[in-house]
């Protein structure tokens, strides 16, 4: 699952505040029961409440530096506790991928990528979770190049990338997918951000072409009194290839 939870630091409005939405966020995750959730815009307070209500998950978070305060969690990966985590790492999407908090000149704020390496059965899988800049396309292009650098450092044949890319699948994002031999799981979803009426999702799940591809769909908010977020969650099923006898 990829799920932008909506940032209350910049949007602390009455009906949209996390205190009004947390129950519904929990309901969405519990109902879908994903093994892995790549979350964006998770505040510290929201994270603490989710931890109380989603006890089967471990939380791996990236601290986001805003005005010198690690007051807010930018990206968080939730993973079920029965899954083995081999490695956890944080990269910057700024000038230096090894320097957390660095950014390029036009970026609204520093952006990060968190990475987990997990083991399921005998498969080793690298999980990446990102949130690209919302203002300028040039900045997003720059951050995609940095994500390219991060993927080049990874040795796993099986990769899953979740995130809010703030762009639909065309241009530089499509080139990124092709260059890294990825498959766009939610190619059939025409909207993921509730605020705009554009066609095309801006939240994506990308996977290595070696995976067998299952279903992919958007979460349904119609049954909730309050919308859990201003982004729909993207949910997909990914299958491992059968082992071939050597």
Tab-separated table of C-alpha atoms in Angstrom:
chain	number	residue	atom	x	y	z
A	1	UNK	CA	0.000	0.000	0.000
A	2	UNK	CA	1.074	3.583	-0.700
A	3	UNK	CA	-0.789	6.161	1.391
A	4	UNK	CA	-0.257	9.922	1.828
A	5	UNK	CA	-1.864	10.673	5.211
A	6	UNK	CA	-2.081	14.477	4.863
A	7	UNK	CA	0.175	16.852	6.748
A	8	UNK	CA	-1.451	18.710	9.640
A	9	UNK	CA	1.526	21.013	10.120
A	10	UNK	CA	0.531	23.016	7.055
A	11	UNK	CA	-3.160	22.048	6.902
A	12	UNK	CA	-4.432	22.057	10.531
A	13	UNK	CA	-8.048	22.750	9.569
A	14	UNK	CA	-11.010	21.614	11.642
A	15	UNK	CA	-12.458	18.658	9.778
A	16	UNK	CA	-9.141	17.611	8.263
A	17	UNK	CA	-7.055	17.491	11.465
A	18	UNK	CA	-5.569	14.065	12.179
A	19	UNK	CA	-7.518	13.810	15.449
A	20	UNK	CA	-10.704	13.679	13.325
A	21	UNK	CA	-9.217	11.254	10.794
A	22	UNK	CA	-7.067	8.796	12.730
A	23	UNK	CA	-9.893	6.304	13.347
A	24	UNK	CA	-10.612	6.138	9.616
A	25	UNK	CA	-6.931	5.827	8.677
A	26	UNK	CA	-6.693	2.864	11.062
A	27	UNK	CA	-9.874	1.376	9.562
A	28	UNK	CA	-8.468	1.648	6.015
A	29	UNK	CA	-5.210	-0.097	6.928
A	30	UNK	CA	-6.871	-2.790	9.037
A	31	UNK	CA	-9.463	-3.547	6.382
A	32	UNK	CA	-6.889	-3.863	3.576
A	33	UNK	CA	-4.411	-5.679	5.867
A	34	UNK	CA	-1.305	-4.966	3.733
A	35	UNK	CA	2.075	-6.502	4.583
A	36	UNK	CA	3.843	-3.225	3.727
A	37	UNK	CA	2.576	0.375	3.839
A	38	UNK	CA	4.606	3.267	2.441
A	39	UNK	CA	3.218	6.382	4.154
A	40	UNK	CA	3.945	10.021	3.424
A	41	UNK	CA	3.231	13.114	5.566
A	42	UNK	CA	2.916	11.315	8.884
A	43	UNK	CA	3.248	13.689	11.840
A	44	UNK	CA	4.810	12.503	15.106
A	45	UNK	CA	1.479	12.761	16.916
A	46	UNK	CA	-0.341	10.776	14.249
A	47	UNK	CA	2.417	8.171	14.263
A	48	UNK	CA	2.043	7.702	18.030
A	49	UNK	CA	-1.722	7.192	17.719
A	50	UNK	CA	-1.327	4.753	14.839
A	51	UNK	CA	1.207	2.740	16.810
A	52	UNK	CA	-1.392	2.260	19.552
A	53	UNK	CA	-3.952	0.979	17.062
A	54	UNK	CA	-1.809	-0.920	14.571
A	55	UNK	CA	0.107	-3.207	16.877
A	56	UNK	CA	0.957	-5.815	14.243
A	57	UNK	CA	3.222	-3.318	12.435
A	58	UNK	CA	6.727	-1.999	12.987
A	59	UNK	CA	7.261	1.671	12.050
A	60	UNK	CA	10.395	2.809	10.210
A	61	UNK	CA	10.391	6.593	9.936
A	62	UNK	CA	12.447	9.379	8.375
A	63	UNK	CA	12.687	12.539	10.533
A	64	UNK	CA	11.937	15.595	8.428
A	65	UNK	CA	13.895	18.732	9.300
A	66	UNK	CA	11.753	21.867	9.097
A	67	UNK	CA	13.325	25.086	10.388
A	68	UNK	CA	15.813	23.076	12.374
A	69	UNK	CA	13.200	20.981	14.167
A	70	UNK	CA	12.716	17.267	13.683
A	71	UNK	CA	9.069	17.888	14.477
A	72	UNK	CA	7.463	15.781	11.825
A	73	UNK	CA	7.876	12.489	10.054
A	74	UNK	CA	8.105	12.802	6.281
A	75	UNK	CA	8.093	9.181	5.179
A	76	UNK	CA	7.260	6.114	7.231
A	77	UNK	CA	7.225	2.471	6.223
A	78	UNK	CA	4.910	0.181	8.174
A	79	UNK	CA	5.757	-3.479	7.945
A	80	UNK	CA	4.199	-6.479	9.660
A	81	UNK	CA	6.204	-7.700	12.623
A	82	UNK	CA	6.467	-11.247	11.316
A	83	UNK	CA	8.495	-10.050	8.293
A	84	UNK	CA	12.274	-10.116	8.736
A	85	UNK	CA	13.969	-6.731	8.256
A	86	UNK	CA	17.627	-7.058	7.260
A	87	UNK	CA	18.511	-3.394	6.807
A	88	UNK	CA	17.091	0.093	7.293
A	89	UNK	CA	18.570	3.183	5.668
A	90	UNK	CA	17.730	6.820	4.976
A	91	UNK	CA	18.786	8.817	1.914
A	92	UNK	CA	18.357	12.446	0.944
A	93	UNK	CA	16.845	13.465	-2.383
A	94	UNK	CA	18.934	16.664	-2.211
A	95	UNK	CA	22.374	17.429	-3.622
A	96	UNK	CA	24.066	14.741	-1.527
A	97	UNK	CA	22.066	11.534	-1.042
A	98	UNK	CA	24.131	10.746	2.066
A	99	UNK	CA	23.384	14.094	3.758
A	100	UNK	CA	19.904	14.093	5.281
A	101	UNK	CA	18.343	17.542	5.098
A	102	UNK	CA	20.197	18.674	1.959
A	103	UNK	CA	18.092	20.041	-0.909
A	104	UNK	CA	18.438	21.687	-4.262
A	105	UNK	CA	17.793	25.405	-4.702
A	106	UNK	CA	14.181	25.308	-5.914
A	107	UNK	CA	12.903	22.586	-3.559
A	108	UNK	CA	10.128	23.658	-1.211
A	109	UNK	CA	11.804	21.629	1.548
A	110	UNK	CA	14.242	18.776	1.972
A	111	UNK	CA	12.953	15.409	0.759
A	112	UNK	CA	14.035	11.950	1.784
A	113	UNK	CA	13.803	8.332	0.752
A	114	UNK	CA	13.606	5.579	3.328
A	115	UNK	CA	14.721	2.098	2.418
A	116	UNK	CA	14.130	-1.285	4.018
A	117	UNK	CA	15.663	-4.554	2.949
A	118	UNK	CA	13.416	-7.440	3.963
A	119	UNK	CA	13.376	-11.191	3.589
A	120	UNK	CA	10.293	-13.219	2.731
A	121	UNK	CA	10.932	-16.943	2.378
A	122	UNK	CA	14.247	-16.999	0.500
A	123	UNK	CA	13.621	-13.727	-1.376
A	124	UNK	CA	15.432	-10.497	-0.483
A	125	UNK	CA	13.397	-7.401	-1.368
A	126	UNK	CA	14.308	-3.723	-1.174
A	127	UNK	CA	11.485	-1.326	-0.293
A	128	UNK	CA	11.791	2.400	-1.086
A	129	UNK	CA	9.335	5.074	0.033
A	130	UNK	CA	9.462	8.642	-1.338
A	131	UNK	CA	7.627	11.935	-1.525
A	132	UNK	CA	8.701	14.333	-4.272
A	133	UNK	CA	8.351	18.112	-4.294
A	134	UNK	CA	4.895	19.524	-5.001
A	135	UNK	CA	5.809	22.814	-6.704
A	136	UNK	CA	8.269	22.609	-9.588
A	137	UNK	CA	8.678	19.953	-12.259
A	138	UNK	CA	12.410	20.735	-12.530
A	139	UNK	CA	12.780	19.940	-8.835
A	140	UNK	CA	10.940	16.637	-9.227
A	141	UNK	CA	13.186	15.776	-12.180
A	142	UNK	CA	16.226	16.475	-10.005
A	143	UNK	CA	14.845	14.288	-7.197
A	144	UNK	CA	14.135	11.452	-9.648
A	145	UNK	CA	17.804	11.549	-10.689
A	146	UNK	CA	18.776	11.258	-7.030
A	147	UNK	CA	16.423	8.313	-6.667
A	148	UNK	CA	18.221	6.809	-9.669
A	149	UNK	CA	21.494	7.131	-7.731
A	150	UNK	CA	19.943	5.407	-4.720
A	151	UNK	CA	18.626	2.503	-6.803
A	152	UNK	CA	22.031	2.058	-8.442
A	153	UNK	CA	23.515	1.380	-4.984
A	154	UNK	CA	21.012	-1.395	-4.334
A	155	UNK	CA	21.956	-4.971	-5.185
A	156	UNK	CA	18.542	-6.599	-4.871
A	157	UNK	CA	16.790	-7.981	-7.965
A	158	UNK	CA	13.420	-7.361	-6.315
A	159	UNK	CA	12.483	-3.736	-5.663
A	160	UNK	CA	9.241	-2.061	-4.590
A	161	UNK	CA	8.894	1.746	-4.666
A	162	UNK	CA	5.918	3.427	-3.023
A	163	UNK	CA	5.268	7.128	-2.878
A	164	UNK	CA	3.608	10.407	-3.684
A	165	UNK	CA	5.508	11.506	-6.797
A	166	UNK	CA	3.339	14.605	-7.351
A	167	UNK	CA	3.284	13.758	-11.048
A	168	UNK	CA	1.333	11.508	-13.341
A	169	UNK	CA	2.986	8.706	-15.291
A	170	UNK	CA	4.528	10.520	-18.241
A	171	UNK	CA	7.705	12.352	-19.193
A	172	UNK	CA	10.595	12.026	-16.744
A	173	UNK	CA	8.695	9.627	-14.467
A	174	UNK	CA	7.966	7.281	-17.364
A	175	UNK	CA	11.646	7.468	-18.381
A	176	UNK	CA	12.638	6.646	-14.785
A	177	UNK	CA	10.386	3.571	-14.819
A	178	UNK	CA	11.800	2.312	-18.127
A	179	UNK	CA	15.420	3.035	-17.188
A	180	UNK	CA	15.111	1.005	-13.976
A	181	UNK	CA	13.121	-1.856	-15.581
A	182	UNK	CA	10.135	-1.228	-13.322
A	183	UNK	CA	6.451	-1.980	-13.763
A	184	UNK	CA	3.750	0.574	-12.929
A	185	UNK	CA	1.239	-1.328	-10.793
A	186	UNK	CA	-1.504	1.321	-10.765
A	187	UNK	CA	-1.494	2.100	-14.484
A	188	UNK	CA	-5.276	1.580	-14.534
A	189	UNK	CA	-6.005	4.166	-11.797
A	190	UNK	CA	-6.899	7.613	-13.133
A	191	UNK	CA	-6.955	9.605	-9.882
A	192	UNK	CA	-5.318	9.423	-6.447
A	193	UNK	CA	-5.445	13.044	-5.212
A	194	UNK	CA	-8.910	14.223	-4.209
A	195	UNK	CA	-8.269	17.973	-4.569
A	196	UNK	CA	-7.668	18.020	-8.336
A	197	UNK	CA	-9.872	16.770	-11.134
A	198	UNK	CA	-6.961	15.857	-13.383
A	199	UNK	CA	-6.818	12.424	-14.931
A	200	UNK	CA	-3.934	10.281	-13.798
A	201	UNK	CA	-2.695	9.264	-10.369
A	202	UNK	CA	0.161	11.138	-8.674
A	203	UNK	CA	0.692	8.365	-6.086
A	204	UNK	CA	2.339	5.232	-7.420
A	205	UNK	CA	3.562	1.732	-6.681
A	206	UNK	CA	6.455	0.649	-8.897
A	207	UNK	CA	7.928	-2.854	-8.802
A	208	UNK	CA	10.713	-4.816	-10.459
A	209	UNK	CA	9.630	-6.491	-13.662
A	210	UNK	CA	10.641	-9.870	-12.164
A	211	UNK	CA	7.573	-9.887	-9.921
A	212	UNK	CA	4.329	-11.469	-11.016
A	213	UNK	CA	1.717	-8.719	-10.985
A	214	UNK	CA	-1.564	-9.172	-9.172
A	215	UNK	CA	-4.414	-6.741	-8.620
A	216	UNK	CA	-4.142	-2.995	-7.973
A	217	UNK	CA	-6.878	-0.580	-6.933
A	218	UNK	CA	-7.688	2.629	-5.024
A	219	UNK	CA	-9.103	2.654	-1.521
A	220	UNK	CA	-12.770	3.579	-1.153
A	221	UNK	CA	-13.641	6.509	1.153
A	222	UNK	CA	-17.379	6.573	0.386
A	223	UNK	CA	-18.347	4.719	3.573
A	224	UNK	CA	-16.538	7.111	5.937
A	225	UNK	CA	-18.112	10.172	7.566
A	226	UNK	CA	-14.767	11.979	7.315
A	227	UNK	CA	-12.296	11.336	4.510
A	228	UNK	CA	-9.172	9.721	6.004
A	229	UNK	CA	-6.899	11.804	3.754
A	230	UNK	CA	-6.849	14.001	0.660
A	231	UNK	CA	-5.115	11.111	-1.152
A	232	UNK	CA	-6.608	7.716	-1.875
A	233	UNK	CA	-4.416	4.801	-0.824
A	234	UNK	CA	-3.074	2.654	-3.655
A	235	UNK	CA	-3.264	-1.066	-2.831
A	236	UNK	CA	-1.649	-3.794	-4.881
A	237	UNK	CA	-0.905	-7.503	-4.712
A	238	UNK	CA	2.574	-8.556	-5.838
A	239	UNK	CA	3.523	-12.195	-6.325
A	240	UNK	CA	6.940	-13.849	-6.360
A	241	UNK	CA	7.967	-15.937	-9.369
A	242	UNK	CA	8.092	-19.677	-8.854
A	243	UNK	CA	11.510	-21.104	-8.138
A	244	UNK	CA	13.101	-22.956	-11.009
A	245	UNK	CA	15.051	-26.091	-10.241
A	246	UNK	CA	18.685	-25.744	-11.186
